[in-house]
Amino acid sequence: MNFEMAVGKGLTGAVVADGKPRIQNFDDGNKLAVQVPGTTEQEESLLSMPMVTKDTVIGALTLYKIGRRRFEEDDLKSLTVFASQAAAIIETSRLYMQLKASERLYRYSVDLAGDAILFVDFENGKIGDANEMACKLFKYSKAELISMRIWELNPEDQMHTVKRLWEEARQTGWGKLGEVDYISKDSQKLPATVTVSVIRTSEMNSIQWMVRDISEYKRSLEKVGFFHQVFERLDEPILLTNYKGKILFSNKSFNQHFGLDRDRLMKCDVASISLEGSALDVLTPCWMKLRSREYVVDEICIESRSQRAVRKTVSILPHRNSSGDIKYYVWFFHSPMEKSPEGQVQGAPTA
């Protein structure tokens, strides 16, 4: 069993190579077959038939007759049907094993997902399965979840919205909700976004229901709202970006200095300025310096179409969450500090 027949070598290898059946009887002059190590040297006859699926040779079925016994052409016809059935069985088994492996991989990825994922019955809306994150988020066991319909996780006044999403998925194959509330087992209210898509198989259809908790995001927006109120009243320009450089807020003074309206600014990020040739280009080098620093203090020259060039000192300071991770950067723009003839900074604080 440890002997490996090379493709194209021996009778069986030749059949695999070109897909043509062959007979080599004990008394044939043309000896294609090679002896398998450890087997007897008795005279024998061989018949080898290729096993083919989808025009591809996946192996060969080889029969042996020990002694001075011959194979005839009629034996090839008899073996053809058997070989084709055997090839179909092997290919089906291979595809089945691939399917089971992909199912295990998919299940593994579902269980590791950061979002709650539920599988909903296409016909009646009942939850058929749920990943670990869903159990953790909603505080229900999997057994409890699969006894519910998907809209029973929502407040009563929002059940009709979720049911309508389920019906939309059945008709179009997908759907989403920008925001909807969920109620956990301990009565905690959870704002979330929902994305659904139909998974179709030959046996049944199911709806994959992905729920993303946005509680932390909404709390962050509330904090940003507080920042807005404070920063809007300041005369100096203020800019707020997230840790990736996306612009979240700019006060009125910032918009005036840079000559851009707020709607256009909200589409920009300082890591990759999308308003080519605008006054914002001067911020990109400042952002690049933040890659290797905790904070940045730099001087820039603001040139807008609406006013002459203005020099500013920009201080970029991080705002961190309770875990110490950076959530926002606050950009303060203020007048440059001037040095006196003696080299001292005018207006700088003294100890």
Coordinates of N, CA, C and O in Angstrom, one line a residue, residues 167-311:
E167 N -40.2 40.4 6.1 CA -41.0 40.2 4.8 C -40.3 40.8 3.6 O -40.3 40.2 2.5
E168 N -39.6 41.9 3.8 CA -38.8 42.5 2.7 C -37.7 41.6 2.2 O -37.4 41.4 1.0
A169 N -37.0 40.9 3.2 CA -35.9 40.0 2.9 C -36.5 38.8 2.1 O -35.8 38.3 1.2
R170 N -37.6 38.3 2.5 CA -38.3 37.2 1.8 C -38.5 37.6 0.3 O -38.4 36.7 -0.6
Q171 N -38.9 38.8 0.0 CA -39.2 39.3 -1.3 C -38.0 39.6 -2.1 O -37.9 39.3 -3.3
T172 N -37.0 40.3 -1.5 CA -35.9 40.8 -2.3 C -34.6 40.1 -2.1 O -33.6 40.3 -2.8
G173 N -34.5 39.3 -1.0 CA -33.3 38.6 -0.7 C -32.4 39.3 0.3 O -31.4 38.7 0.8
W174 N -32.7 40.6 0.7 CA -31.9 41.3 1.6 C -32.6 42.5 2.2 O -33.7 42.8 1.8
G175 N -32.0 43.1 3.2 CA -32.6 44.3 3.8 C -31.8 44.9 4.9 O -30.9 44.2 5.4
K176 N -32.1 46.1 5.4 CA -31.3 46.7 6.5 C -32.1 47.7 7.2 O -33.1 48.3 6.7
L177 N -31.7 47.9 8.5 CA -32.3 49.0 9.3 C -31.2 49.8 9.8 O -30.3 49.3 10.4
G178 N -31.3 51.2 9.7 CA -30.3 52.1 10.2 C -30.2 52.1 11.7 O -29.1 52.1 12.2
E179 N -31.3 52.0 12.3 CA -31.3 51.9 13.8 C -32.6 51.3 14.3 O -33.7 51.7 13.8
V180 N -32.6 50.4 15.2 CA -33.7 49.8 15.9 C -33.3 49.4 17.3 O -32.1 49.1 17.5
D181 N -34.3 49.3 18.2 CA -34.0 49.0 19.6 C -34.2 47.5 19.8 O -35.1 46.9 19.2
Y182 N -33.4 46.9 20.6 CA -33.6 45.5 21.1 C -33.7 45.5 22.6 O -33.2 46.5 23.3
I183 N -34.4 44.5 23.2 CA -34.5 44.4 24.6 C -33.9 43.1 25.1 O -34.3 42.0 24.6
S184 N -32.9 43.2 25.9 CA -32.2 42.0 26.4 C -33.1 41.3 27.5 O -34.1 41.9 28.0
K185 N -32.7 40.2 27.9 CA -33.4 39.4 28.9 C -33.5 40.1 30.2 O -34.5 40.0 30.9
D186 N -32.5 40.9 30.6 CA -32.5 41.7 31.8 C -33.1 43.1 31.6 O -32.9 44.0 32.4
S187 N -33.9 43.3 30.5 CA -34.7 44.5 30.2 C -33.8 45.7 29.8 O -34.3 46.8 29.9
Q188 N -32.6 45.4 29.4 CA -31.7 46.5 29.0 C -32.0 46.9 27.6 O -32.2 46.0 26.7
K189 N -32.1 48.2 27.3 CA -32.4 48.6 25.9 C -31.1 48.7 25.1 O -30.1 49.3 25.6
L190 N -31.1 48.1 23.9 CA -29.9 48.1 23.1 C -30.2 48.6 21.7 O -30.8 48.0 20.9
P191 N -29.7 49.8 21.4 CA -29.8 50.4 20.0 C -28.9 49.6 19.1 O -27.7 49.2 19.5
A192 N -29.3 49.3 17.9 CA -28.5 48.5 17.0 C -28.9 48.8 15.5 O -29.9 49.3 15.2
T193 N -28.0 48.4 14.7 CA -28.3 48.4 13.2 C -28.4 46.9 12.8 O -27.8 46.1 13.4
V194 N -29.2 46.7 11.8 CA -29.5 45.3 11.3 C -29.3 45.2 9.8 O -29.7 46.1 9.1
T195 N -28.6 44.1 9.5 CA -28.4 43.8 8.0 C -28.9 42.3 7.9 O -28.4 41.4 8.6
V196 N -29.7 42.1 6.9 CA -30.2 40.7 6.7 C -30.0 40.3 5.3 O -30.1 41.1 4.3
S197 N -29.8 39.0 5.1 CA -29.7 38.4 3.7 C -30.2 37.0 3.7 O -30.0 36.3 4.7
V198 N -30.8 36.6 2.6 CA -31.3 35.2 2.5 C -30.2 34.3 2.0 O -29.4 34.6 1.1
I199 N -30.1 33.1 2.7 CA -29.2 32.1 2.3 C -30.0 31.0 1.7 O -30.9 30.4 2.4
R200 N -29.8 30.7 0.4 CA -30.6 29.7 -0.3 C -29.8 28.4 -0.5 O -28.7 28.4 -0.9
T201 N -30.4 27.3 -0.2 CA -29.9 26.0 -0.4 C -30.9 25.1 -1.1 O -32.1 25.5 -1.3
S202 N -30.5 24.0 -1.6 CA -31.4 23.1 -2.3 C -32.5 22.5 -1.4 O -33.6 22.2 -1.8
E203 N -32.2 22.5 -0.1 CA -33.1 21.9 0.9 C -34.0 23.0 1.5 O -35.2 22.7 1.7
M204 N -33.5 24.2 1.8 CA -34.3 25.2 2.5 C -33.7 26.5 2.3 O -32.5 26.7 2.0
N205 N -34.5 27.6 2.6 CA -34.0 28.9 2.6 C -34.0 29.4 4.1 O -34.9 29.1 4.9
S206 N -33.0 30.2 4.4 CA -32.9 30.8 5.8 C -32.4 32.2 5.6 O -31.9 32.6 4.6
I207 N -32.7 33.0 6.6 CA -32.3 34.4 6.6 C -31.2 34.7 7.7 O -31.4 34.4 8.9
Q208 N -30.1 35.2 7.2 CA -29.0 35.5 8.2 C -29.3 36.9 8.7 O -29.3 37.9 7.9
W209 N -29.4 37.0 10.0 CA -29.8 38.3 10.7 C -28.6 38.8 11.5 O -28.3 38.2 12.5
M210 N -28.0 39.9 11.0 CA -26.8 40.4 11.7 C -27.2 41.7 12.5 O -27.7 42.6 11.9
V211 N -26.9 41.6 13.8 CA -27.3 42.8 14.7 C -26.0 43.4 15.2 O -25.2 42.7 15.8
R212 N -25.8 44.6 15.0 CA -24.6 45.3 15.5 C -25.0 46.3 16.6 O -25.7 47.3 16.4
D213 N -24.5 46.1 17.8 CA -24.7 46.9 18.9 C -24.1 48.3 18.7 O -22.8 48.4 18.5
I214 N -24.8 49.4 18.8 CA -24.3 50.7 18.6 C -24.4 51.6 19.9 O -24.4 52.8 19.8
S215 N -24.5 50.9 21.0 CA -24.6 51.6 22.3 C -23.4 52.5 22.5 O -23.6 53.7 22.8
E216 N -22.2 52.0 22.3 CA -21.0 52.8 22.6 C -20.9 53.9 21.6 O -20.5 55.1 21.9
Y217 N -21.3 53.7 20.3 CA -21.3 54.7 19.3 C -22.2 55.9 19.7 O -21.8 57.0 19.5
K218 N -23.4 55.5 20.2 CA -24.4 56.6 20.5 C -23.9 57.4 21.7 O -24.1 58.6 21.8
R219 N -23.2 56.7 22.7 CA -22.7 57.4 23.8 C -21.6 58.4 23.4 O -21.4 59.5 23.9
S220 N -20.8 57.9 22.4 CA -19.7 58.8 21.8 C -20.3 60.0 21.2 O -19.8 61.1 21.3
L221 N -21.4 59.8 20.4 CA -22.1 60.9 19.8 C -22.6 62.0 20.8 O -22.5 63.2 20.6
E222 N -23.1 61.5 21.9 CA -23.5 62.4 23.0 C -22.4 63.2 23.5 O -22.5 64.4 23.8
K223 N -21.2 62.5 23.7 CA -20.0 63.3 24.1 C -19.6 64.3 23.1 O -19.2 65.4 23.4
V224 N -19.6 63.9 21.8 CA -19.2 64.8 20.7 C -20.2 66.0 20.7 O -19.8 67.1 20.5
G225 N -21.5 65.7 21.0 CA -22.5 66.8 21.0 C -22.1 67.8 22.1 O -22.3 69.0 21.9
F226 N -21.6 67.3 23.3 CA -21.2 68.2 24.3 C -20.0 69.1 23.8 O -20.0 70.3 24.1
F227 N -19.1 68.4 23.2 CA -17.9 69.1 22.6 C -18.4 70.2 21.7 O -17.9 71.3 21.6
H228 N -19.4 69.9 20.8 CA -19.9 70.9 19.9 C -20.3 72.2 20.6 O -20.0 73.3 20.1
Q229 N -21.1 72.0 21.6 CA -21.6 73.1 22.3 C -20.5 74.0 22.9 O -20.6 75.3 22.8
V230 N -19.5 73.4 23.4 CA -18.4 74.1 24.0 C -17.5 74.8 22.9 O -17.2 76.0 22.9
F231 N -17.2 74.0 21.9 CA -16.2 74.5 20.9 C -16.9 75.6 19.9 O -16.2 76.4 19.4
E232 N -18.2 75.5 19.7 CA -18.8 76.4 18.8 C -18.7 77.8 19.3 O -18.7 78.8 18.5
R233 N -18.6 78.0 20.6 CA -18.6 79.4 21.2 C -17.2 80.0 21.1 O -17.0 81.2 21.4
L234 N -16.2 79.2 20.8 CA -14.8 79.7 20.8 C -14.5 80.5 19.6 O -15.0 80.2 18.5
D235 N -13.7 81.6 19.7 CA -13.4 82.4 18.5 C -12.3 81.7 17.7 O -12.2 82.0 16.5
E236 N -11.4 80.9 18.3 CA -10.4 80.3 17.5 C -10.9 79.0 16.8 O -11.8 78.4 17.3
P237 N -10.3 78.6 15.7 CA -10.7 77.4 15.0 C -10.5 76.1 15.8 O -9.5 76.0 16.5
I238 N -11.5 75.2 15.7 CA -11.4 74.0 16.4 C -11.9 72.9 15.4 O -12.9 73.0 14.7
L239 N -11.1 71.8 15.4 CA -11.5 70.6 14.5 C -11.5 69.4 15.4 O -10.6 69.2 16.3
L240 N -12.4 68.5 15.1 CA -12.5 67.2 15.8 C -12.4 66.1 14.8 O -13.2 66.1 13.9
T241 N -11.5 65.1 14.9 CA -11.4 64.0 14.0 C -11.4 62.7 14.9 O -11.1 62.7 16.1
N242 N -11.8 61.6 14.2 CA -11.6 60.3 14.9 C -10.2 59.8 14.8 O -9.3 60.5 14.2
Y243 N -9.9 58.7 15.4 CA -8.5 58.2 15.4 C -8.0 57.8 14.0 O -6.8 57.6 13.8
K244 N -8.9 57.7 13.0 CA -8.5 57.4 11.6 C -8.3 58.7 10.8 O -8.0 58.6 9.6
G245 N -8.7 59.8 11.4 CA -8.5 61.1 10.6 C -9.8 61.6 10.0 O -9.8 62.6 9.4
K246 N -10.9 60.9 10.2 CA -12.2 61.3 9.6 C -12.7 62.5 10.4 O -12.7 62.5 11.6
I247 N -13.1 63.6 9.7 CA -13.6 64.8 10.3 C -15.0 64.6 10.9 O -15.9 64.2 10.2
L248 N -15.1 64.9 12.2 CA -16.4 64.7 12.9 C -17.1 66.0 13.2 O -18.3 66.1 13.2
F249 N -16.3 67.1 13.4 CA -16.8 68.3 13.7 C -15.8 69.5 13.4 O -14.6 69.3 13.6
S250 N -16.4 70.6 13.0 CA -15.6 71.8 12.9 C -16.5 73.0 13.4 O -17.6 73.0 13.0
N251 N -15.9 73.9 14.1 CA -16.7 75.0 14.6 C -16.8 76.1 13.5 O -16.1 76.1 12.5
K252 N -17.6 77.1 13.8 CA -17.8 78.2 12.8 C -16.5 78.9 12.4 O -16.2 79.2 11.3
S253 N -15.7 79.2 13.5 CA -14.4 79.9 13.2 C -13.5 79.1 12.3 O -12.8 79.6 11.4
F254 N -13.5 77.7 12.4 CA -12.7 76.9 11.5 C -13.1 77.0 10.1 O -12.3 77.2 9.2
N255 N -14.4 76.9 9.9 CA -15.0 77.0 8.6 C -14.7 78.3 7.9 O -14.4 78.4 6.7
Q256 N -14.7 79.4 8.7 CA -14.4 80.7 8.1 C -12.9 80.9 7.8 O -12.6 81.4 6.7
H257 N -12.0 80.4 8.6 CA -10.6 80.5 8.4 C -10.2 79.7 7.1 O -9.4 80.1 6.3
F258 N -10.8 78.5 6.9 CA -10.4 77.6 5.8 C -11.3 77.8 4.6 O -11.0 77.2 3.6
G259 N -12.3 78.6 4.7 CA -13.1 79.0 3.6 C -13.9 77.8 3.0 O -14.1 77.7 1.8
L260 N -14.4 76.9 3.9 CA -15.1 75.7 3.5 C -16.4 75.6 4.3 O -16.4 75.9 5.5
D261 N -17.5 75.1 3.7 CA -18.7 74.9 4.4 C -18.7 73.6 5.1 O -18.0 72.7 4.7
R262 N -19.5 73.5 6.2 CA -19.5 72.3 7.0 C -19.9 71.0 6.3 O -19.3 69.9 6.5
D263 N -20.8 71.1 5.4 CA -21.3 69.9 4.7 C -20.1 69.3 3.9 O -20.0 68.1 3.8
R264 N -19.3 70.1 3.2 CA -18.2 69.6 2.5 C -17.1 69.0 3.4 O -16.5 68.0 3.1
L265 N -16.9 69.7 4.5 CA -15.9 69.2 5.5 C -16.2 67.8 6.0 O -15.4 67.0 6.3
M266 N -17.5 67.5 6.2 CA -17.9 66.3 6.8 C -17.6 65.1 5.9 O -17.6 63.9 6.3
K267 N -17.3 65.4 4.6 CA -17.0 64.3 3.7 C -15.5 64.1 3.6 O -15.0 63.3 2.8
C268 N -14.7 64.8 4.4 CA -13.2 64.8 4.3 C -12.6 64.1 5.4 O -13.2 63.8 6.5
D269 N -11.4 63.7 5.2 CA -10.5 63.2 6.3 C -9.1 63.8 6.1 O -8.7 64.0 5.0
V270 N -8.5 64.1 7.2 CA -7.2 64.8 7.2 C -6.1 63.8 6.7 O -5.0 64.2 6.4
A271 N -6.4 62.5 6.8 CA -5.3 61.5 6.4 C -5.3 61.4 4.8 O -4.2 61.1 4.3
S272 N -6.3 61.8 4.2 CA -6.4 61.8 2.7 C -7.3 62.8 2.2 O -8.5 62.6 2.0
I273 N -6.8 64.0 2.1 CA -7.7 65.2 1.8 C -8.4 64.9 0.4 O -7.7 64.7 -0.6
S274 N -9.7 65.0 0.4 CA -10.5 64.8 -0.8 C -10.8 66.0 -1.5 O -11.4 66.0 -2.6
L275 N -10.5 67.2 -0.9 CA -10.8 68.5 -1.6 C -9.5 69.0 -2.2 O -8.8 69.7 -1.5
E276 N -9.1 68.5 -3.3 CA -7.8 68.8 -3.9 C -7.6 70.3 -4.1 O -8.5 71.0 -4.5
G277 N -6.4 70.7 -3.6 CA -6.1 72.2 -3.8 C -6.7 73.1 -2.7 O -6.6 74.3 -2.8
S278 N -7.4 72.5 -1.7 CA -8.1 73.3 -0.8 C -7.1 73.7 0.4 O -6.0 73.2 0.5
A279 N -7.6 74.6 1.2 CA -6.7 75.0 2.4 C -6.5 73.9 3.3 O -5.6 73.9 4.2
L280 N -7.3 72.8 3.2 CA -7.1 71.7 4.2 C -5.8 70.9 3.9 O -5.4 70.1 4.7
D281 N -5.3 71.0 2.7 CA -4.0 70.3 2.4 C -2.9 70.5 3.4 O -2.1 69.6 3.6
V282 N -2.9 71.6 4.1 CA -1.9 72.0 5.0 C -2.0 71.1 6.3 O -1.0 71.0 7.1
L283 N -3.1 70.4 6.5 CA -3.3 69.6 7.7 C -2.7 68.2 7.5 O -2.5 67.5 8.5
T284 N -2.6 67.7 6.3 CA -2.1 66.4 6.1 C -0.7 66.1 6.7 O -0.5 65.1 7.4
P285 N 0.3 67.0 6.5 CA 1.6 66.8 7.2 C 1.5 66.7 8.7 O 2.2 66.0 9.3
C286 N 0.6 67.5 9.3 CA 0.4 67.4 10.8 C -0.1 66.0 11.2 O 0.3 65.5 12.2
W287 N -1.0 65.5 10.4 CA -1.6 64.2 10.6 C -0.5 63.1 10.5 O -0.4 62.2 11.3
M288 N 0.4 63.3 9.5 CA 1.5 62.3 9.4 C 2.4 62.3 10.6 O 2.9 61.2 11.0
K289 N 2.6 63.4 11.2 CA 3.5 63.5 12.4 C 2.9 62.8 13.6 O 3.6 62.3 14.4
L290 N 1.5 62.6 13.6 CA 0.9 62.0 14.7 C 1.1 60.5 14.7 O 0.9 59.8 15.8
R291 N 1.6 59.9 13.6 CA 1.8 58.5 13.6 C 2.9 58.0 14.6 O 2.9 56.9 15.1
S292 N 3.8 58.9 14.9 CA 5.0 58.5 15.8 C 5.0 59.3 17.1 O 6.0 59.3 17.8
R293 N 3.9 60.1 17.4 CA 3.9 60.9 18.5 C 2.6 60.8 19.3 O 1.6 60.4 18.8
E294 N 2.6 61.2 20.6 CA 1.4 61.2 21.4 C 0.5 62.5 21.0 O -0.7 62.4 21.1
Y295 N 1.2 63.6 20.7 CA 0.5 64.8 20.3 C 1.4 65.6 19.4 O 2.6 65.3 19.2
V296 N 0.9 66.6 18.8 CA 1.7 67.4 17.9 C 1.4 68.9 18.1 O 0.2 69.3 18.3
V297 N 2.4 69.7 18.1 CA 2.3 71.2 18.1 C 3.1 71.6 16.9 O 4.3 71.4 16.8
D298 N 2.5 72.4 16.0 CA 3.1 72.8 14.8 C 2.6 74.1 14.3 O 1.6 74.6 14.8
E299 N 3.4 74.7 13.4 CA 2.9 76.0 12.8 C 2.5 75.8 11.4 O 3.2 75.0 10.7
I300 N 1.4 76.3 11.0 CA 0.9 76.2 9.6 C 0.5 77.6 9.1 O 0.3 78.5 9.8
C301 N 0.4 77.6 7.8 CA -0.1 78.8 7.1 C -1.4 78.5 6.4 O -1.4 77.7 5.5
I302 N -2.5 79.1 6.8 CA -3.8 78.8 6.3 C -4.1 79.8 5.1 O -4.0 81.0 5.3
E303 N -4.3 79.3 3.9 CA -4.6 80.1 2.7 C -5.9 79.7 2.2 O -6.1 78.6 1.6
S304 N -6.9 80.5 2.3 CA -8.2 80.3 1.8 C -8.5 81.3 0.7 O -7.9 82.4 0.6
R305 N -9.5 81.0 -0.1 CA -9.9 82.0 -1.2 C -10.6 83.2 -0.6 O -10.6 84.3 -1.3
S306 N -11.2 83.1 0.6 CA -11.9 84.2 1.1 C -11.1 85.2 1.9 O -11.6 86.3 2.2
Q307 N -9.8 84.9 2.2 CA -9.1 85.8 3.0 C -7.6 85.6 2.8 O -7.2 84.6 2.1
R308 N -6.8 86.5 3.3 CA -5.3 86.4 3.1 C -4.8 85.3 3.9 O -5.5 84.8 4.8
A309 N -3.5 84.9 3.7 CA -2.9 83.9 4.4 C -2.8 84.2 5.9 O -2.4 85.4 6.3
V310 N -3.1 83.3 6.8 CA -3.0 83.5 8.2 C -2.1 82.4 8.8 O -2.3 81.2 8.6
R311 N -1.2 82.8 9.6 CA -0.3 81.8 10.3 C -1.0 81.4 11.6 O -1.5 82.3 12.4

